[in-house]
Structure formats: C-alpha cells, structure tokens
PDB file of C-alpha atoms in Angstrom:
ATOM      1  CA  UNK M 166      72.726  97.614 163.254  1.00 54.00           C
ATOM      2  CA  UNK M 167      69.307  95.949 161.928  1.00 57.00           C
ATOM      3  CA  UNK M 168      69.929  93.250 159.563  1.00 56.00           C
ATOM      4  CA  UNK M 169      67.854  91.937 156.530  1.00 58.00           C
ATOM      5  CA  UNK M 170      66.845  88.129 156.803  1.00 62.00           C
ATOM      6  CA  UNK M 171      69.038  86.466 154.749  1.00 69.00           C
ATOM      7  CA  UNK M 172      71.606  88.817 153.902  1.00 77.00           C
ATOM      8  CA  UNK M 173      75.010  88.285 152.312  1.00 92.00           C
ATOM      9  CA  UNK M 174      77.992  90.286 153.386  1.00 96.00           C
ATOM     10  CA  UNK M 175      80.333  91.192 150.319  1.00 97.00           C
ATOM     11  CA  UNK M 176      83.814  92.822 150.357  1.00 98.00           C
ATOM     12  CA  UNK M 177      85.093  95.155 148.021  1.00 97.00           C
ATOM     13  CA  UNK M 178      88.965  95.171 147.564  1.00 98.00           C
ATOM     14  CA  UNK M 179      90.136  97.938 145.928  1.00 98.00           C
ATOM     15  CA  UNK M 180      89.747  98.137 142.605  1.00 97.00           C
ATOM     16  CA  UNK M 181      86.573  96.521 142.597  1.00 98.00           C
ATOM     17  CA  UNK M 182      83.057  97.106 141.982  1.00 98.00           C
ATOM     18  CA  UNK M 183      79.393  95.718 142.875  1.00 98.00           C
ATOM     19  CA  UNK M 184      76.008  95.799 141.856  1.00 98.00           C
ATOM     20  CA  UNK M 185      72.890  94.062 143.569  1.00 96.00           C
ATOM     21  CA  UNK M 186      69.331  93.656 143.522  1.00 94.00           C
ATOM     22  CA  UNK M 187      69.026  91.511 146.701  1.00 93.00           C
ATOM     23  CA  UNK M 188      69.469  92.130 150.019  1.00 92.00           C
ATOM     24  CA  UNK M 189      73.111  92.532 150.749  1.00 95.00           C
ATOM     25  CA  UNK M 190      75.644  94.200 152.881  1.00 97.00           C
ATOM     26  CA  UNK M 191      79.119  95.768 150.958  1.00 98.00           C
ATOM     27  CA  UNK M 192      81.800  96.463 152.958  1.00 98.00           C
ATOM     28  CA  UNK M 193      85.357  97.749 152.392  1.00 98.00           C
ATOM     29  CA  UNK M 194      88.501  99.700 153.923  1.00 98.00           C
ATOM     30  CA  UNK M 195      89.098 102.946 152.161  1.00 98.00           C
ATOM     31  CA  UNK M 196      92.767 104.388 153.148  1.00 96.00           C
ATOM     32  CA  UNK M 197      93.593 107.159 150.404  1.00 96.00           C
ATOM     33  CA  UNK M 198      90.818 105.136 147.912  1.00 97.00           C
ATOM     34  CA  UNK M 199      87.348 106.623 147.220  1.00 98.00           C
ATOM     35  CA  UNK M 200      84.051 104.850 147.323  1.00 98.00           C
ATOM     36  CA  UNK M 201      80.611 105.858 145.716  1.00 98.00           C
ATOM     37  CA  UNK M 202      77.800 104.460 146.945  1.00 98.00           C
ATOM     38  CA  UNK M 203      74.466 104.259 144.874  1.00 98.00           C
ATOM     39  CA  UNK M 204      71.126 103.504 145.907  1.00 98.00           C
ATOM     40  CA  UNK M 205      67.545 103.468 144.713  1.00 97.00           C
ATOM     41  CA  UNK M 206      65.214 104.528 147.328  1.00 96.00           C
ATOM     42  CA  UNK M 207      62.302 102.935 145.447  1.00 96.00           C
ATOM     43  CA  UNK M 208      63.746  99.793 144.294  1.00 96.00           C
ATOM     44  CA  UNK M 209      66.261  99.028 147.103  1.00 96.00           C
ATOM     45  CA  UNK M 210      69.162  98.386 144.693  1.00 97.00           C
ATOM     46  CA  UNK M 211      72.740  99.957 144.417  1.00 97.00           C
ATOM     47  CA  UNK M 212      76.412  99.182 144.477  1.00 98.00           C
ATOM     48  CA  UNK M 213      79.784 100.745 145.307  1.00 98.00           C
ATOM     49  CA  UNK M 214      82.637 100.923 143.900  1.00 98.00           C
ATOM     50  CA  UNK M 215      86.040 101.096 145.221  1.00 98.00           C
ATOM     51  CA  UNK M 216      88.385 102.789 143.347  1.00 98.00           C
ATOM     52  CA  UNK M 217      92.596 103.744 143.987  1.00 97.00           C
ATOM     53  CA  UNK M 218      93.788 106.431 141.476  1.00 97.00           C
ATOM     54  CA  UNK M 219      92.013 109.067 139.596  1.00 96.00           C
ATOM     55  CA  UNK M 220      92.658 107.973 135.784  1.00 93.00           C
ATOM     56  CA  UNK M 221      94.948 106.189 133.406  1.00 91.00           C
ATOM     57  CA  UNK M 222      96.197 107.614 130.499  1.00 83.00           C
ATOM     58  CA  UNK M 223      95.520 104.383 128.113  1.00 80.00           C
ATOM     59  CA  UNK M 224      92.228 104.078 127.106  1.00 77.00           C
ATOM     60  CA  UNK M 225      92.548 101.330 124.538  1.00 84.00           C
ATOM     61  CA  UNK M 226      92.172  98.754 127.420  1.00 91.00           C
ATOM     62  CA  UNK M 227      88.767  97.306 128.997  1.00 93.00           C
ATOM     63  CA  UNK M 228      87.025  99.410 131.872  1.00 94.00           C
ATOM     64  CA  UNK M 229      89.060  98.710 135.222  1.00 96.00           C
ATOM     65  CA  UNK M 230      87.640  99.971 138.323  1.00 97.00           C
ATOM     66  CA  UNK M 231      90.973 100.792 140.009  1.00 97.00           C
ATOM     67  CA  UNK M 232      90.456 104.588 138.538  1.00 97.00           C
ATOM     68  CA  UNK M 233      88.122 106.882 139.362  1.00 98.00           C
ATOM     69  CA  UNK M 234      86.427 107.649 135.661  1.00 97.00           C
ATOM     70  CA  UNK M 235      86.278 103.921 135.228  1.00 97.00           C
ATOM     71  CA  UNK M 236      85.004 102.807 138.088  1.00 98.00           C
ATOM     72  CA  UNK M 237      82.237 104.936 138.221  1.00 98.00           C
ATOM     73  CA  UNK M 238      81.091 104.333 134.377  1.00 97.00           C
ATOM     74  CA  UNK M 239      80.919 100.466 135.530  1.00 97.00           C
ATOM     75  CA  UNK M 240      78.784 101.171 138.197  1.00 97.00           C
ATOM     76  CA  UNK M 241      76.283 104.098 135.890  1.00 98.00           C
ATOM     77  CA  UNK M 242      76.097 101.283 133.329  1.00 97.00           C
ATOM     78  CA  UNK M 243      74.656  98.964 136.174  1.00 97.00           C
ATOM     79  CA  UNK M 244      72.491 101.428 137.117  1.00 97.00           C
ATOM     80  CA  UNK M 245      71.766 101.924 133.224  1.00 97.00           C
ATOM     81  CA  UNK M 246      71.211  97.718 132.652  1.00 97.00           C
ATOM     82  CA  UNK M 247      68.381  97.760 135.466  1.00 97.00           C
ATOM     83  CA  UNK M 248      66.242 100.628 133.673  1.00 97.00           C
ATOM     84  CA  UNK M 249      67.350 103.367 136.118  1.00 97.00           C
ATOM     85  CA  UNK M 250      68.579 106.552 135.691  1.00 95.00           C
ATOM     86  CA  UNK M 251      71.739 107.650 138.069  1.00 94.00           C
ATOM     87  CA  UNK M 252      69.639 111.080 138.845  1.00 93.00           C
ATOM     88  CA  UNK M 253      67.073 108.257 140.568  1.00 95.00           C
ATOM     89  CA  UNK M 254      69.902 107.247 143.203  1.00 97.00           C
ATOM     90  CA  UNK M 255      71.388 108.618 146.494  1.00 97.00           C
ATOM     91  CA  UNK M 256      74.640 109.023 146.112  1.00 98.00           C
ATOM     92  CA  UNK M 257      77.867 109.066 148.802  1.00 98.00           C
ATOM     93  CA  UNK M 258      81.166 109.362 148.523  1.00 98.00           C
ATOM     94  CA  UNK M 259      83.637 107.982 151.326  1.00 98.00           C
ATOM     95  CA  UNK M 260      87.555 107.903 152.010  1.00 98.00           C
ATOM     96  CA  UNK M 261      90.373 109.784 150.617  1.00 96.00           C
ATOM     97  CA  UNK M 262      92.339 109.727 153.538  1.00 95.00           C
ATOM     98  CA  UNK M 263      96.084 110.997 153.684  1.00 92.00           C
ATOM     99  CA  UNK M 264      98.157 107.444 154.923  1.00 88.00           C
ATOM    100  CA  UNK M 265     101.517 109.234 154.902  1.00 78.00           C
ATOM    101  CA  UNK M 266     100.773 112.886 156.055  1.00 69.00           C
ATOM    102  CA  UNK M 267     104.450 113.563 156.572  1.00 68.00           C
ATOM    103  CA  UNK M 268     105.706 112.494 153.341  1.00 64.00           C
ATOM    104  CA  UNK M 269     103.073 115.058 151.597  1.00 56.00           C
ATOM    105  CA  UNK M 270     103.671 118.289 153.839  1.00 57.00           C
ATOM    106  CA  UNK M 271     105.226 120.352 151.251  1.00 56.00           C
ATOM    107  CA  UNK M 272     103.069 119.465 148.604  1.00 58.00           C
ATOM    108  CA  UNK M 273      99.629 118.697 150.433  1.00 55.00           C
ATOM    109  CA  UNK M 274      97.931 118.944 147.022  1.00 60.00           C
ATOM    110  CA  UNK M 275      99.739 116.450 145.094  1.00 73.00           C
ATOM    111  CA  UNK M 276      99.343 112.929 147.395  1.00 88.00           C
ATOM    112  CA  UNK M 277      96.888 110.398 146.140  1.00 93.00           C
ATOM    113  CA  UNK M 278      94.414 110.862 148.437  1.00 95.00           C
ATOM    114  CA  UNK M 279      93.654 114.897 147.286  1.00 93.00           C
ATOM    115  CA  UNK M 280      93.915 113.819 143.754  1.00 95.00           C
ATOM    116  CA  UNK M 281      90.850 111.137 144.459  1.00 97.00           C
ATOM    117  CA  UNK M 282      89.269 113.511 146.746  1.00 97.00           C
ATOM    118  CA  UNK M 283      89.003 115.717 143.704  1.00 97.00           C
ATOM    119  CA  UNK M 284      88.361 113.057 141.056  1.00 98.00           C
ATOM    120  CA  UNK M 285      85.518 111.948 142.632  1.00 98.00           C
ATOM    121  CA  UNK M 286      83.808 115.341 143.320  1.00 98.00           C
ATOM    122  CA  UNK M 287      84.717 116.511 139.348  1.00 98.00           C
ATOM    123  CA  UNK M 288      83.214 113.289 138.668  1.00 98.00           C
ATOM    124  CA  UNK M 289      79.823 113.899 140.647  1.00 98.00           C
ATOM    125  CA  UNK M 290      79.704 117.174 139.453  1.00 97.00           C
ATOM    126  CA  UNK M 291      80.393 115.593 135.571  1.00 96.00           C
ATOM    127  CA  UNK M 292      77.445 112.921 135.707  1.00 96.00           C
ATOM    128  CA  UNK M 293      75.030 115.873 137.406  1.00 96.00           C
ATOM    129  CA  UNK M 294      75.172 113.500 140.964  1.00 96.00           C
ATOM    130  CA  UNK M 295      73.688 114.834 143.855  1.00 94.00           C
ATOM    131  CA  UNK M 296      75.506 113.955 147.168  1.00 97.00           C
ATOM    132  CA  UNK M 297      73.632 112.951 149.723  1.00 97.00           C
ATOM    133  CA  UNK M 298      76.430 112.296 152.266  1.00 97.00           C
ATOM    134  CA  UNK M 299      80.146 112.737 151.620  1.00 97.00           C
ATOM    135  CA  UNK M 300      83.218 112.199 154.566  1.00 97.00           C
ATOM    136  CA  UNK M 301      86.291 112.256 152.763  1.00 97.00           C
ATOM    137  CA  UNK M 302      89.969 113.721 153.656  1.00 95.00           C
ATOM    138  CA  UNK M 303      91.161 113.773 156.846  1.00 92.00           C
ATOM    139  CA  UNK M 304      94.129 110.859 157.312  1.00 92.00           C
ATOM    140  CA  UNK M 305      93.825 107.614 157.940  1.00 93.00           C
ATOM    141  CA  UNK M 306      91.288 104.664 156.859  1.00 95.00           C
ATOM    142  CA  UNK M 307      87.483 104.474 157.045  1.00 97.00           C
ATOM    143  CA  UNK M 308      85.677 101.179 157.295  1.00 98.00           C
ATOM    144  CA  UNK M 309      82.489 101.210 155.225  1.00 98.00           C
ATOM    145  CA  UNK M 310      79.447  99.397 155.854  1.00 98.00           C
ATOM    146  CA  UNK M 311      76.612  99.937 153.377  1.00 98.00           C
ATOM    147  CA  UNK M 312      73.153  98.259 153.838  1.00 97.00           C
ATOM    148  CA  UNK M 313      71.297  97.975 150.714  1.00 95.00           C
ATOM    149  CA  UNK M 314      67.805  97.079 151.813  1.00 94.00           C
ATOM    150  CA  UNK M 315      68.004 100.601 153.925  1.00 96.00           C
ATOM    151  CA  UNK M 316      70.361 102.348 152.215  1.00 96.00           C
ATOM    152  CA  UNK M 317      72.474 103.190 155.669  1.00 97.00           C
ATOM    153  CA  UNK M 318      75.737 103.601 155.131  1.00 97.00           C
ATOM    154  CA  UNK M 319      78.081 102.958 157.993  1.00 97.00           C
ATOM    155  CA  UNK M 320      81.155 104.920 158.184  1.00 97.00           C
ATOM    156  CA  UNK M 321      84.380 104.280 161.279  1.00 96.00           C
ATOM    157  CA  UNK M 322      86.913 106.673 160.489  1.00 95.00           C
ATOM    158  CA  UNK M 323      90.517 105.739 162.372  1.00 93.00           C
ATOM    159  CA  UNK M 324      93.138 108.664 161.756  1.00 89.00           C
ATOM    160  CA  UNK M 325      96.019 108.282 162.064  1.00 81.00           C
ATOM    161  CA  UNK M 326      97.919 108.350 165.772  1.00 73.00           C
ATOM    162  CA  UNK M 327      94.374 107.588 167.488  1.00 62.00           C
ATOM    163  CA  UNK M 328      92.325 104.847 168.800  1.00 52.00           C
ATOM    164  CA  UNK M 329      89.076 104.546 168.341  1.00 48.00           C
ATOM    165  CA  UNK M 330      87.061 101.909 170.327  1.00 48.00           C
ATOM    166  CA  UNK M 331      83.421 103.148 169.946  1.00 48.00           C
ATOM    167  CA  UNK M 332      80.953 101.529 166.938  1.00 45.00           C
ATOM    168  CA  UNK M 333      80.134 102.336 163.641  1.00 51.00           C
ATOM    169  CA  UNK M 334      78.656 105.829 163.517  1.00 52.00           C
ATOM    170  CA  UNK M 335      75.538 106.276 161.405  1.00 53.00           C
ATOM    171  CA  UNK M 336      76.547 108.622 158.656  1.00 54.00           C
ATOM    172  CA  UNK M 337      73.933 111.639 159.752  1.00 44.00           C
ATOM    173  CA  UNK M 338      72.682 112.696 156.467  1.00 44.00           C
ATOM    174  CA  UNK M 339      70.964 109.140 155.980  1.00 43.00           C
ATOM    175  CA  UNK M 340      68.641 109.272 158.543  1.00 37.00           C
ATOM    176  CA  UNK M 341      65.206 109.941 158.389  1.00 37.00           C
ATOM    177  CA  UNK M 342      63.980 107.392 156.159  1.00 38.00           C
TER     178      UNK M 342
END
C-alpha cells in the first residue's frame, strides 16, 4: 500500500465518526456494524462513519453516530460545512457481517447485521447516494483501511471458521484512478 508523506492513521470505534481535509488513513473493524465511506475526488477529502444499530426511537437527544440515520447525517453535514454537496462524493458501504450465524438461523432476517445491511442501503437510496463499491453480509468481521489522499479503500474480510493469511485486497471497483 502507497502511503502519503506525513500521514496520520485514525481509528474509528464504533459509534464514531470522522471527517478530514488532510492526508489521513481511517481504519476500523466492522463485525455486524456498517461503515460509509465518503470521498471527494476533486478535493481529496472524506470521512467514515462507523455505525452499530439502525435507529433509536428517541429523537429528543443530540445526533449519536452509533445508529445508522444519525451517523450518516453527521457525516452529510461535514460534507455540507466544507461547501460540498454529498452527490460530489464516492460513496462505499462496508460490513454487516452475521457474528452469531447459528443463533439467527430461524430468523435470518431479524439479526443486527441484516437490519444494518438494510439501513444503510434505504439510507443511500434516501440521500440519492450512488455506491461506488459496497461488500457487506456474509459473517464475520472486515478490517477497513481507507486512504484519503487516493480514495482506496482497503477491505480483509475474515468469516467466520476460516483463516485468512493473505493482505488487504484492493476493493475492485476503486481502481482506475
């Protein structure tokens, strides 16, 4: 993987979200959470968020970006505070993968990781996103690596009962710049 001069490696835990105009690398582990990443292919800026459940039903509270809805709004209104518009970004979506397959065999629809598999999608489709890239589902955990002065996003997908010893794959749809 190429590297920036001078770049700064941030983490996202869940629940959180980032925004930068510099050079930086974001990087998190998505089990059943979802992660957007934006990016502006003209400005080199973007963020991702990291989010772990698709909505809350209080809304009297201050934007949290542990839920889907929320998380997303935080990162549009970054997009929003540097004079862009979120139709000017390419957009991913990452993770969603089933952690406790057996526990969710009867009712494959109903385990967190469907319900933010589908919150995230109803949410691209609500804020007219277009997808660049998407690898969600599956079970187990991605690790995430997202480059901001390229706009690569790196994605390692473990599932579950398997070991994986090879590198960070190249998500396909983000080559060609």
């Amino acid at each position: 993987m190429k590297t920036a001069t001078k770049t700064t490696e941030l983490i996202l835990a869940p629940g959180q979200v980032s925004f930068a105009t510099r050079p930086l690398r974001l990087r998190t582990l998505l089990g059943s959470c979802v992660a957007f990443t934006l990016w502006h292919p003209q400005r080199l800026i973007g963020g991702m968020c990291h989010f772990m459940l698709p909505a809350r039903t209080r809304r009297d509270q201050p934007l949290d970006g542990k839920y889907a809805d929320e998380a997303l709004e935080l990162l549009l209104r970054h997009a929003r505070a540097h004079g862009t518009r979120a139709r000017d970004y390419q957009v991913k979506v990452f993770g969603g993968g089933e952690m406790f397959p057996e526990q969710h065999r009867h009712l494959p629809d109903q385990d967190v990781a469907s319900l933010n598999i589908r919150a995230a999608l109803a949410l691209a489709e609500r804020h007219h996103l277009h997808l660049a890239a998407q690898d969600m589902g599956s079970t187990g955990y991605r690790t995430i690596l997202f480059d901001l002065w390229t706009g690569n996003v790196w994605v390692r997908h473990q599932p579950m009962g398997t070991l994986r010893k090879d590198a960070y794959q190249k998500n396909q749809r983000t080559a060609g710049r």
